[in-house]
CSV table of C-alpha atoms and ligand atoms in Angstrom, one decimal:
chain,number,residue,atom,x,y,z
O,1,MET,CA,0.0,0.0,0.0
O,2,ASP,CA,1.2,3.5,-0.8
O,3,ALA,CA,2.6,5.0,2.4
O,4,ALA,CA,0.5,8.2,2.0
O,5,MET,CA,-2.7,6.4,1.3
O,6,GLN,CA,-5.3,6.2,4.0
O,7,ARG,CA,-8.0,3.5,4.1
O,8,LEU,CA,-11.4,3.8,5.7
O,9,THR,CA,-14.3,1.4,5.6
O,10,VAL,CA,-18.1,1.9,5.3
O,11,ASP,CA,-19.3,-0.9,7.6
O,12,LEU,CA,-22.4,-2.4,6.0
O,13,GLY,CA,-21.9,-6.1,6.6
O,14,LYS,CA,-21.6,-8.0,3.3
O,15,ARG,CA,-22.0,-4.7,1.4
O,16,SER,CA,-19.1,-3.0,3.3
O,17,TYR,CA,-16.6,-1.2,1.1
O,18,PRO,CA,-13.3,0.7,1.4
O,19,ILE,CA,-12.6,4.3,0.9
O,20,LEU,CA,-9.1,5.0,-0.2
O,21,ILE,CA,-7.7,8.6,0.2
O,22,GLY,CA,-4.3,9.8,-1.2
O,23,ASP,CA,-2.8,12.3,-3.5
O,24,GLY,CA,-2.1,10.9,-7.0
O,25,LEU,CA,-4.3,7.8,-6.4
O,26,ILE,CA,-6.2,8.1,-9.7
O,27,GLY,CA,-2.9,7.4,-11.5
O,28,ASP,CA,-2.9,4.1,-9.7
O,29,ILE,CA,-6.6,3.3,-9.8
O,30,GLY,CA,-6.3,0.3,-12.1
O,31,ALA,CA,-4.3,-1.6,-9.5
O,32,HIS,CA,-7.1,-0.9,-6.9
O,33,VAL,CA,-10.0,-1.8,-9.1
O,34,ALA,CA,-8.5,-4.8,-11.0
O,35,PRO,CA,-8.8,-7.2,-8.0
O,36,LEU,CA,-12.6,-6.6,-7.9
O,37,LEU,CA,-13.2,-7.5,-11.5
O,38,LYS,CA,-14.4,-10.9,-12.9
O,39,ARG,CA,-13.1,-10.0,-16.3
O,40,PRO,CA,-10.4,-7.4,-17.4
O,41,ARG,CA,-12.9,-4.8,-18.7
O,42,THR,CA,-14.4,-1.7,-17.3
O,43,MET,CA,-16.4,1.4,-18.4
O,44,ILE,CA,-15.5,4.9,-17.3
O,45,VAL,CA,-18.1,7.7,-17.2
O,46,THR,CA,-17.0,11.3,-16.7
O,47,ASP,CA,-17.9,14.9,-17.9
O,48,ALA,CA,-16.3,17.3,-20.3
O,49,HIS,CA,-14.7,19.4,-17.6
O,50,VAL,CA,-13.1,16.5,-15.8
O,51,ALA,CA,-12.1,14.5,-18.9
O,52,PRO,CA,-9.3,16.8,-20.2
O,53,HIS,CA,-7.6,16.7,-16.8
O,54,TYR,CA,-7.9,13.1,-15.6
O,55,LEU,CA,-9.4,10.7,-18.1
O,56,ALA,CA,-6.2,9.8,-19.8
O,57,ALA,CA,-4.4,9.1,-16.5
O,58,VAL,CA,-7.3,6.8,-15.4
O,59,GLU,CA,-7.4,5.0,-18.7
O,60,ALA,CA,-3.6,4.5,-18.7
O,61,SER,CA,-3.7,3.2,-15.2
O,62,PHE,CA,-6.3,0.5,-16.2
O,63,ALA,CA,-4.2,-0.3,-19.3
O,64,LYS,CA,-1.2,-0.8,-17.0
O,65,ALA,CA,-3.3,-3.2,-14.8
O,66,GLY,CA,-4.3,-5.2,-17.9
O,67,VAL,CA,-7.9,-3.9,-17.9
O,68,ALA,CA,-9.6,-2.8,-21.2
O,69,THR,CA,-11.7,0.4,-20.9
O,70,SER,CA,-14.2,2.4,-22.9
O,71,SER,CA,-15.2,5.9,-21.9
O,72,LEU,CA,-18.3,8.1,-22.1
O,73,ILE,CA,-17.9,11.9,-21.7
O,74,LEU,CA,-21.2,13.6,-20.7
O,75,ASP,CA,-22.1,17.3,-20.6
O,76,PRO,CA,-21.1,18.9,-17.3
O,77,GLY,CA,-23.8,20.1,-15.0
O,78,GLU,CA,-27.2,19.1,-13.5
O,79,GLY,CA,-28.7,18.8,-17.0
O,80,SER,CA,-27.0,15.4,-17.3
O,81,LYS,CA,-28.7,14.1,-14.1
O,82,SER,CA,-31.9,13.7,-16.0
O,83,TRP,CA,-34.1,11.2,-17.7
O,84,ALA,CA,-32.3,12.0,-21.0
O,85,GLY,CA,-28.9,11.6,-19.3
O,86,LEU,CA,-30.0,8.3,-17.7
O,87,ALA,CA,-31.3,7.0,-21.0
O,88,ARG,CA,-28.1,7.9,-22.8
O,89,LEU,CA,-25.9,6.4,-20.1
O,90,THR,CA,-27.9,3.1,-19.7
O,91,GLU,CA,-28.1,2.6,-23.5
O,92,TRP,CA,-24.4,3.2,-23.8
O,93,LEU,CA,-23.6,0.7,-21.0
O,94,ILE,CA,-25.8,-1.9,-22.7
O,95,GLY,CA,-24.2,-1.2,-26.0
O,96,GLU,CA,-20.8,-1.7,-24.4
O,97,GLY,CA,-22.1,-5.1,-23.2
O,98,VAL,CA,-22.1,-4.3,-19.5
O,99,GLU,CA,-22.4,-7.4,-17.3
O,100,ARG,CA,-23.8,-7.6,-13.7
O,101,SER,CA,-20.4,-8.3,-12.3
O,102,ASP,CA,-18.7,-5.3,-14.0
O,103,HIS,CA,-17.6,-2.3,-12.1
O,104,VAL,CA,-18.4,1.0,-13.9
O,105,VAL,CA,-16.2,3.9,-12.9
O,106,ALA,CA,-17.8,7.3,-12.0
O,107,LEU,CA,-15.1,9.9,-12.5
O,108,GLY,CA,-16.3,13.3,-11.6
O,109,GLY,CA,-18.4,15.4,-9.1
O,110,GLY,CA,-21.7,14.6,-7.5
O,111,VAL,CA,-23.6,14.9,-10.8
O,112,ILE,CA,-21.6,12.0,-12.4
O,113,GLY,CA,-21.6,10.0,-9.1
O,114,ASP,CA,-25.3,10.2,-8.6
O,115,LEU,CA,-26.2,9.5,-12.2
O,116,VAL,CA,-23.7,6.6,-12.7
O,117,GLY,CA,-24.8,5.1,-9.3
O,118,PHE,CA,-28.5,5.2,-10.4
O,119,ALA,CA,-27.7,3.8,-13.8
O,120,CYS,CA,-25.8,1.0,-12.2
O,121,ALA,CA,-28.6,0.3,-9.8
O,122,ILE,CA,-31.0,-0.4,-12.6
O,123,VAL,CA,-29.0,-1.6,-15.7
O,124,LYS,CA,-29.5,-5.3,-16.1
O,125,ARG,CA,-31.1,-5.1,-12.6
O,126,GLY,CA,-27.9,-3.9,-11.1
O,127,CYS,CA,-24.2,-3.9,-11.6
O,128,ALA,CA,-21.3,-2.6,-9.4
O,129,PHE,CA,-19.7,0.8,-9.6
O,130,VAL,CA,-16.7,2.6,-8.2
O,131,GLN,CA,-16.8,6.3,-7.1
O,132,VAL,CA,-13.9,8.5,-8.1
O,133,PRO,CA,-15.0,11.9,-6.8
O,134,THR,CA,-13.2,14.9,-8.2
O,135,THR,CA,-15.0,17.8,-6.4
O,136,LEU,CA,-14.7,18.6,-2.7
O,137,LEU,CA,-18.4,18.1,-2.2
O,138,ALA,CA,-18.3,14.6,-3.8
O,139,GLN,CA,-15.1,13.7,-1.9
O,140,VAL,CA,-16.6,14.6,1.5
O,141,ASP,CA,-20.2,13.7,1.0
O,142,SER,CA,-21.9,12.4,-2.2
O,143,SER,CA,-19.5,9.6,-3.1
O,144,VAL,CA,-20.1,7.8,0.1
O,145,GLY,CA,-23.4,6.4,1.3
O,146,GLY,CA,-25.1,5.1,-1.8
O,147,LYS,CA,-27.7,7.8,-2.4
O,148,THR,CA,-28.1,7.9,-6.2
O,149,ALA,CA,-30.6,9.9,-8.2
O,150,ILE,CA,-31.7,12.0,-11.1
O,151,ASN,CA,-33.7,15.2,-11.2
O,152,VAL,CA,-37.2,15.5,-12.7
O,153,ALA,CA,-39.5,18.4,-13.5
O,154,ALA,CA,-41.1,18.2,-10.0
O,155,GLY,CA,-37.8,18.5,-8.2
O,156,LYS,CA,-34.2,17.5,-7.6
O,157,ASN,CA,-33.2,13.9,-6.7
O,158,LEU,CA,-36.8,12.7,-6.8
O,159,ILE,CA,-36.1,9.5,-8.8
O,160,GLY,CA,-33.3,7.3,-7.3
O,161,SER,CA,-32.3,4.5,-5.2
O,162,PHE,CA,-29.9,3.4,-2.5
O,163,HIS,CA,-27.1,1.6,-4.3
O,164,GLN,CA,-23.7,1.4,-2.5
O,165,PRO,CA,-20.5,1.6,-4.5
O,166,ALA,CA,-18.0,-1.2,-4.3
O,167,LEU,CA,-15.1,1.2,-3.7
O,168,VAL,CA,-14.4,4.9,-3.3
O,169,VAL,CA,-11.1,6.3,-4.5
O,170,ILE,CA,-10.5,9.9,-3.4
O,171,ASP,CA,-7.5,11.7,-4.9
O,172,PRO,CA,-7.4,15.2,-3.2
O,173,ALA,CA,-4.9,16.3,-5.8
O,174,THR,CA,-7.7,16.5,-8.3
O,175,LEU,CA,-9.0,19.6,-6.4
O,176,ALA,CA,-6.1,21.6,-7.9
O,177,THR,CA,-8.2,22.1,-11.1
O,178,LEU,CA,-11.6,22.7,-9.3
O,179,PRO,CA,-12.9,26.3,-9.7
O,180,ARG,CA,-12.6,28.2,-6.4
O,181,ARG,CA,-16.3,28.7,-6.1
O,182,GLU,CA,-17.0,25.0,-6.4
O,183,LEU,CA,-14.3,24.4,-3.7
O,184,GLY,CA,-16.1,26.8,-1.4
O,185,ALA,CA,-19.4,25.1,-2.0
O,186,GLY,CA,-17.9,21.8,-1.0
O,187,TYR,CA,-16.2,23.3,2.0
O,188,ALA,CA,-19.7,24.1,3.4
O,189,GLU,CA,-20.3,20.3,3.6
O,190,VAL,CA,-17.0,20.0,5.5
O,191,VAL,CA,-18.1,22.6,8.1
O,192,LYS,CA,-21.4,20.7,8.4
O,193,TYR,CA,-19.7,17.7,10.0
O,194,GLY,CA,-18.4,20.0,12.8
O,195,LEU,CA,-21.8,21.5,13.3
O,196,ILE,CA,-23.6,18.2,13.4
O,197,ASP,CA,-21.8,16.6,16.4
O,198,ASP,CA,-18.2,17.5,16.5
O,199,ALA,CA,-17.4,21.0,18.0
O,200,ASP,CA,-13.7,20.2,18.0
O,201,PHE,CA,-13.8,19.8,14.2
O,202,PHE,CA,-15.7,23.0,13.8
O,203,ALA,CA,-12.9,24.7,15.8
O,204,TRP,CA,-10.4,23.0,13.4
O,205,CYS,CA,-12.3,24.5,10.5
O,206,GLU,CA,-12.1,27.9,12.0
O,207,ALA,CA,-8.3,27.5,12.4
O,208,HIS,CA,-7.6,25.8,9.0
O,209,GLY,CA,-10.5,26.5,6.6
O,210,ALA,CA,-8.8,29.4,4.9
O,211,ALA,CA,-5.6,27.4,4.4
O,212,LEU,CA,-7.6,24.5,3.0
O,213,LEU,CA,-9.3,26.7,0.5
O,214,ALA,CA,-6.0,28.4,-0.4
O,215,GLY,CA,-4.5,25.0,-1.4
O,216,ASP,CA,-2.9,23.6,1.8
O,217,GLY,CA,-2.6,19.8,0.9
O,218,ALA,CA,-2.3,18.6,4.5
O,219,ALA,CA,-5.4,20.6,5.5
O,220,ARG,CA,-7.3,19.2,2.6
O,221,HIS,CA,-6.4,15.6,3.3
O,222,HIS,CA,-7.3,16.0,7.0
O,223,ALA,CA,-10.6,17.6,6.2
O,224,ILE,CA,-11.5,15.0,3.6
O,225,ALA,CA,-10.5,12.0,5.8
O,226,HIS,CA,-12.3,13.4,8.9
O,227,SER,CA,-15.5,14.2,7.0
O,228,VAL,CA,-15.6,10.9,5.2
O,229,ALA,CA,-15.0,9.0,8.4
O,230,ALA,CA,-17.9,10.9,10.0
O,231,LYS,CA,-20.1,10.1,6.9
O,232,ALA,CA,-19.1,6.4,7.0
O,233,ARG,CA,-20.1,6.2,10.7
O,234,ILE,CA,-23.5,7.8,10.0
O,235,VAL,CA,-24.2,5.7,7.0
O,236,ALA,CA,-23.3,2.5,8.8
O,237,ALA,CA,-25.6,3.5,11.7
O,238,ASP,CA,-28.6,4.4,9.5
O,239,GLU,CA,-28.1,3.5,5.9
O,240,ARG,CA,-31.7,4.3,4.7
O,241,GLU,CA,-32.3,7.3,6.9
O,242,THR,CA,-35.0,5.7,9.0
O,243,GLN,CA,-33.7,6.5,12.5
O,244,ASP,CA,-33.1,10.3,12.6
O,245,VAL,CA,-29.3,9.6,12.4
O,246,ARG,CA,-28.5,10.0,8.7
O,247,ALA,CA,-31.1,12.8,8.6
O,248,LEU,CA,-28.6,15.0,10.5
O,249,LEU,CA,-26.6,15.2,7.3
O,250,ASN,CA,-29.4,17.4,6.1
O,251,LEU,CA,-28.4,20.2,8.5
O,252,GLY,CA,-28.9,23.4,6.6
O,253,HIS,CA,-30.6,21.6,3.8
O,254,SER,CA,-34.3,22.5,4.5
O,255,PHE,CA,-33.6,26.3,4.7
O,256,GLY,CA,-31.0,25.8,1.9
O,257,HIS,CA,-33.6,24.1,-0.3
O,258,ALA,CA,-35.9,27.1,0.0
O,259,LEU,CA,-33.1,29.4,-1.2
O,260,GLU,CA,-32.2,27.0,-4.1
O,261,ALA,CA,-35.8,26.8,-5.1
O,262,GLU,CA,-36.1,30.6,-5.0
O,263,THR,CA,-33.0,31.1,-7.1
O,264,GLY,CA,-34.2,28.5,-9.6
O,265,TYR,CA,-31.5,25.8,-8.8
O,266,SER,CA,-29.2,27.9,-10.9
O,267,ASP,CA,-25.6,29.1,-10.9
O,268,LYS,CA,-26.8,32.1,-8.9
O,269,LEU,CA,-26.5,29.9,-5.8
O,270,LEU,CA,-24.6,26.6,-5.8
O,271,HIS,CA,-26.0,23.7,-3.6
O,272,GLY,CA,-23.1,24.1,-1.1
O,273,GLU,CA,-23.6,27.8,-0.9
O,274,ALA,CA,-27.3,27.3,-0.1
O,275,VAL,CA,-26.3,24.8,2.6
O,276,ALA,CA,-23.9,27.3,4.1
O,277,ALA,CA,-26.6,30.0,4.3
O,278,GLY,CA,-29.1,27.3,5.4
O,279,MET,CA,-26.8,26.2,8.3
O,280,ALA,CA,-26.5,29.8,9.5
O,281,LEU,CA,-30.3,30.2,9.3
O,282,ALA,CA,-30.8,26.9,11.2
O,283,HIS,CA,-28.6,28.2,14.0
O,284,ARG,CA,-30.2,31.6,14.2
O,285,PHE,CA,-33.7,30.0,14.1
O,286,SER,CA,-32.6,27.7,16.9
O,287,ALA,CA,-31.3,30.7,18.9
O,288,ALA,CA,-34.6,32.5,18.3
O,289,GLN,CA,-36.4,29.5,19.8
O,290,GLY,CA,-34.2,29.6,22.8
O,291,LEU,CA,-32.6,26.3,21.9
O,292,CYS,CA,-29.1,27.5,21.1
O,293,PRO,CA,-26.8,30.3,22.5
O,294,ALA,CA,-26.9,33.3,20.1
O,295,ALA,CA,-23.1,33.5,20.4
O,296,ASP,CA,-22.9,30.0,18.7
O,297,ALA,CA,-25.1,31.2,15.9
O,298,ALA,CA,-22.9,34.3,15.5
O,299,ARG,CA,-19.8,32.1,15.5
O,300,VAL,CA,-21.1,30.0,12.7
O,301,ALA,CA,-22.0,33.0,10.6
O,302,ALA,CA,-18.6,34.6,11.3
O,303,HIS,CA,-16.7,31.5,10.0
O,304,LEU,CA,-18.8,31.2,6.9
O,305,ALA,CA,-18.3,35.0,6.2
O,306,ALA,CA,-14.5,34.5,6.8
O,307,VAL,CA,-14.3,32.0,4.0
O,308,GLY,CA,-16.6,33.9,1.6
O,309,LEU,CA,-19.7,31.7,2.0
O,310,PRO,CA,-23.2,33.2,2.3
O,311,HIS,CA,-24.7,33.2,5.8
O,312,ASP,CA,-28.0,35.1,5.3
O,313,LEU,CA,-30.8,35.7,2.8
O,314,SER,CA,-29.2,38.7,1.1
O,315,GLY,CA,-25.8,36.9,0.9
O,316,ALA,CA,-27.7,34.1,-0.9
O,317,GLY,CA,-29.2,36.6,-3.3
O,318,VAL,CA,-32.7,36.0,-2.0
O,319,ASP,CA,-35.3,38.7,-1.2
O,320,ALA,CA,-38.5,36.6,-0.9
O,321,ASP,CA,-40.8,36.9,2.1
O,322,GLY,CA,-41.1,34.2,4.8
O,323,GLU,CA,-44.3,32.8,3.5
O,324,THR,CA,-42.8,32.2,0.0
O,325,LEU,CA,-39.7,30.6,1.4
O,326,ALA,CA,-41.7,28.4,3.9
O,327,ALA,CA,-43.9,27.3,0.9
O,328,HIS,CA,-40.8,26.0,-0.8
O,329,MET,CA,-39.8,24.1,2.3
O,330,ALA,CA,-43.3,22.5,2.4
O,331,HIS,CA,-42.5,20.8,-0.9
O,332,ASP,CA,-39.3,19.3,0.5
O,333,LYS,CA,-39.2,15.5,-0.1
O,334,LYS,CA,-38.4,15.0,3.6
O,335,VAL,CA,-42.0,16.0,4.6
O,336,ARG,CA,-43.5,13.2,6.7
O,337,GLY,CA,-47.2,13.1,7.5
O,338,GLY,CA,-47.5,16.8,6.5
O,339,LYS,CA,-44.7,17.9,8.9
O,340,LEU,CA,-41.3,18.9,7.8
O,341,PRO,CA,-38.6,17.6,10.2
O,342,LEU,CA,-36.0,20.3,10.8
O,343,ILE,CA,-32.4,19.9,11.8
O,344,LEU,CA,-32.0,22.3,14.7
O,345,THR,CA,-29.3,22.7,17.3
O,346,ARG,CA,-28.6,23.2,21.0
O,347,GLY,CA,-25.2,24.7,20.1
O,348,ILE,CA,-22.2,24.0,17.9
O,349,GLY,CA,-21.9,20.2,17.5
O,350,GLN,CA,-25.3,19.5,19.0
O,351,SER,CA,-27.7,19.1,16.2
O,352,PHE,CA,-30.9,17.2,16.4
O,353,VAL,CA,-34.0,16.4,14.4
O,354,THR,CA,-37.4,17.8,15.4
O,355,ASP,CA,-40.8,18.4,13.9
O,356,ALA,CA,-42.0,20.5,16.8
O,357,TYR,CA,-41.8,23.8,14.9
O,358,GLY,CA,-44.5,24.6,12.3
O,359,LEU,CA,-43.7,26.3,9.0
O,360,ASP,CA,-45.7,29.4,10.2
O,361,LYS,CA,-43.0,29.9,12.9
O,362,VAL,CA,-40.3,29.4,10.2
O,363,ALA,CA,-42.0,31.9,7.9
O,364,ALA,CA,-42.2,34.5,10.7
O,365,PHE,CA,-38.5,34.0,11.5
O,366,LEU,CA,-37.5,34.3,7.8
O,367,ASP,CA,-39.5,37.6,7.5
O,368,GLY,CA,-37.3,38.9,10.4
O,369,GLU,CA,-34.2,37.8,8.4
O,370,ARG,CA,-35.2,39.9,5.4
O,371,GLY,CA,-33.1,43.0,5.1
O,372,ARG,CA,-30.9,41.8,7.9
B,1,LIG,P1,-20.8,18.7,-10.2
B,1,LIG,O1,-20.7,17.3,-10.3
B,1,LIG,O2,-21.7,19.5,-11.1
B,1,LIG,O3,-19.3,19.4,-10.3
B,1,LIG,C1,-19.2,20.8,-10.3
B,1,LIG,C2,-18.5,21.4,-11.5
B,1,LIG,O4,-17.1,21.1,-11.3
B,1,LIG,C3,-18.9,20.7,-12.8
B,1,LIG,O5,-18.8,21.7,-13.8
B,1,LIG,C4,-17.8,19.7,-13.0
B,1,LIG,O6,-17.7,19.4,-14.4
B,1,LIG,C5,-16.6,20.4,-12.5
B,1,LIG,N1,-15.5,19.5,-12.0
B,1,LIG,C6,-15.7,18.4,-11.3
B,1,LIG,N2,-14.4,18.0,-10.8
B,1,LIG,C7,-13.5,18.9,-11.3
B,1,LIG,C8,-12.1,19.0,-11.2
B,1,LIG,N3,-11.4,18.2,-10.4
B,1,LIG,N4,-11.5,20.0,-11.9
B,1,LIG,C9,-12.3,20.9,-12.6
B,1,LIG,N5,-13.6,20.8,-12.7
B,1,LIG,C10,-14.2,19.8,-12.1
B,1,LIG,O7,-21.3,19.2,-8.7
B,1,LIG,P2,-21.0,18.7,-7.2
B,1,LIG,O8,-21.0,19.9,-6.4
B,1,LIG,O9,-19.8,17.8,-7.2
B,1,LIG,O10,-22.2,17.7,-7.0
B,1,LIG,C11,-23.5,18.3,-6.9
B,1,LIG,C12,-24.5,17.1,-7.1
B,1,LIG,O11,-24.3,16.2,-6.0
B,1,LIG,C13,-25.9,17.5,-7.0
B,1,LIG,O12,-26.6,16.9,-8.1
B,1,LIG,C14,-26.4,17.0,-5.7
B,1,LIG,O13,-27.8,16.7,-5.7
B,1,LIG,C15,-25.6,15.8,-5.5
B,1,LIG,N6,-25.4,15.4,-4.1
B,1,LIG,C16,-25.5,14.1,-3.9
B,1,LIG,C17,-25.3,13.6,-2.6
B,1,LIG,C18,-25.5,12.2,-2.3
B,1,LIG,O14,-25.4,11.8,-1.1
B,1,LIG,N7,-25.6,11.3,-3.3
B,1,LIG,C19,-24.9,14.5,-1.6
B,1,LIG,C20,-24.8,15.8,-1.9
B,1,LIG,C21,-25.0,16.3,-3.2
B,2,LIG,N1,-25.9,13.9,1.6
B,2,LIG,C1,-26.9,13.4,2.5
B,2,LIG,C2,-26.8,11.9,2.7
B,2,LIG,O1,-26.0,11.2,2.1
B,2,LIG,O2,-27.6,11.4,3.4
């Protein structure tokens, strides 16, 4: 094993799988995937932003390991995570003669990972896949845990399945080519792990977040490994989000969802940016209900501001009233029995799930946030 490579496990019994983390790992991916294969053949799926940087290295690595490859390059962006994208990908896999025991490689961000994962859940009633995440968001969140989906007209991620990868290979060096704004959006998900249940890690983020974003390799490796270990623990405890454990990963997402809906799920506000503002709102809402010290809510906003992430409605580019935003929240797919469970907090690192607060209260709070 490479001395610099770290190995974690998502513990799911017979469906357990390793997560490998190390700079330069994609140049060695063939050696890690080949032992999983029943025949020396794999299919690689990526997008047109990622391909020019990393596809040749991945293909060469498989060739070196004696594994034949074919590759599909999709359009970048959420548009590929669609019925049309799914049709194109599944037809291509079938045309390539995919077999159930094959391991398809998803090389890219969360869009490629979610789409390939879902295609592999359904093609020929299911084949295996390997996640090779190349955005910070995908490296710390979406590549682990087996949530796969496409978007439809009624909303994001509404058609999908739980389908765990067979292996996750994280090469933090790929972040060198990621646009700074995408890096920041992924960093919001790193901060989230501190805010959920790990106050020490939030303090680490306050001390090292700026360096991580500026390119500090050691800080990046630490943040990715720490985040992924947290995610692996949560997924192992509550794979299908039935026990209010995995739901904690949605901290900031209900408020964030309203902001994304209001900005039309567009480049005006990236998902991670919406999560950042959503986490700040969840903390201030908790403080307004007397659940959380106001000083903790202020500390969260201050850190997000320090790294250039939005922490309020105006920073997110949203000027809607509370009722409009709460109406978006009411359409959240997490609504249960007409109630929206919110992830609130008793302080930094003390998040919990509750449906004790109605959307009328949330609407009144968001009205107060307007013009803040
Ligand atoms: P993305 O996949 O769209 O990637 C962002 C942009 O960066 C794209 O333009 C992409 O082409 C480009 N890119 C990717 N890697 C690059 C690199 N190394 N260098 C240069 N450019 C690169 O977006 P994302 O933020 O990674 O993922 C967002 C998606 O993830 C959403 O669809 C969201 O629903 C999903 N998601 C899923 C889960 C899950 O648990 N499955 C969790 C969170 C988010
Ligand atoms: N990103 C949320 C989850 O995996 O549950």
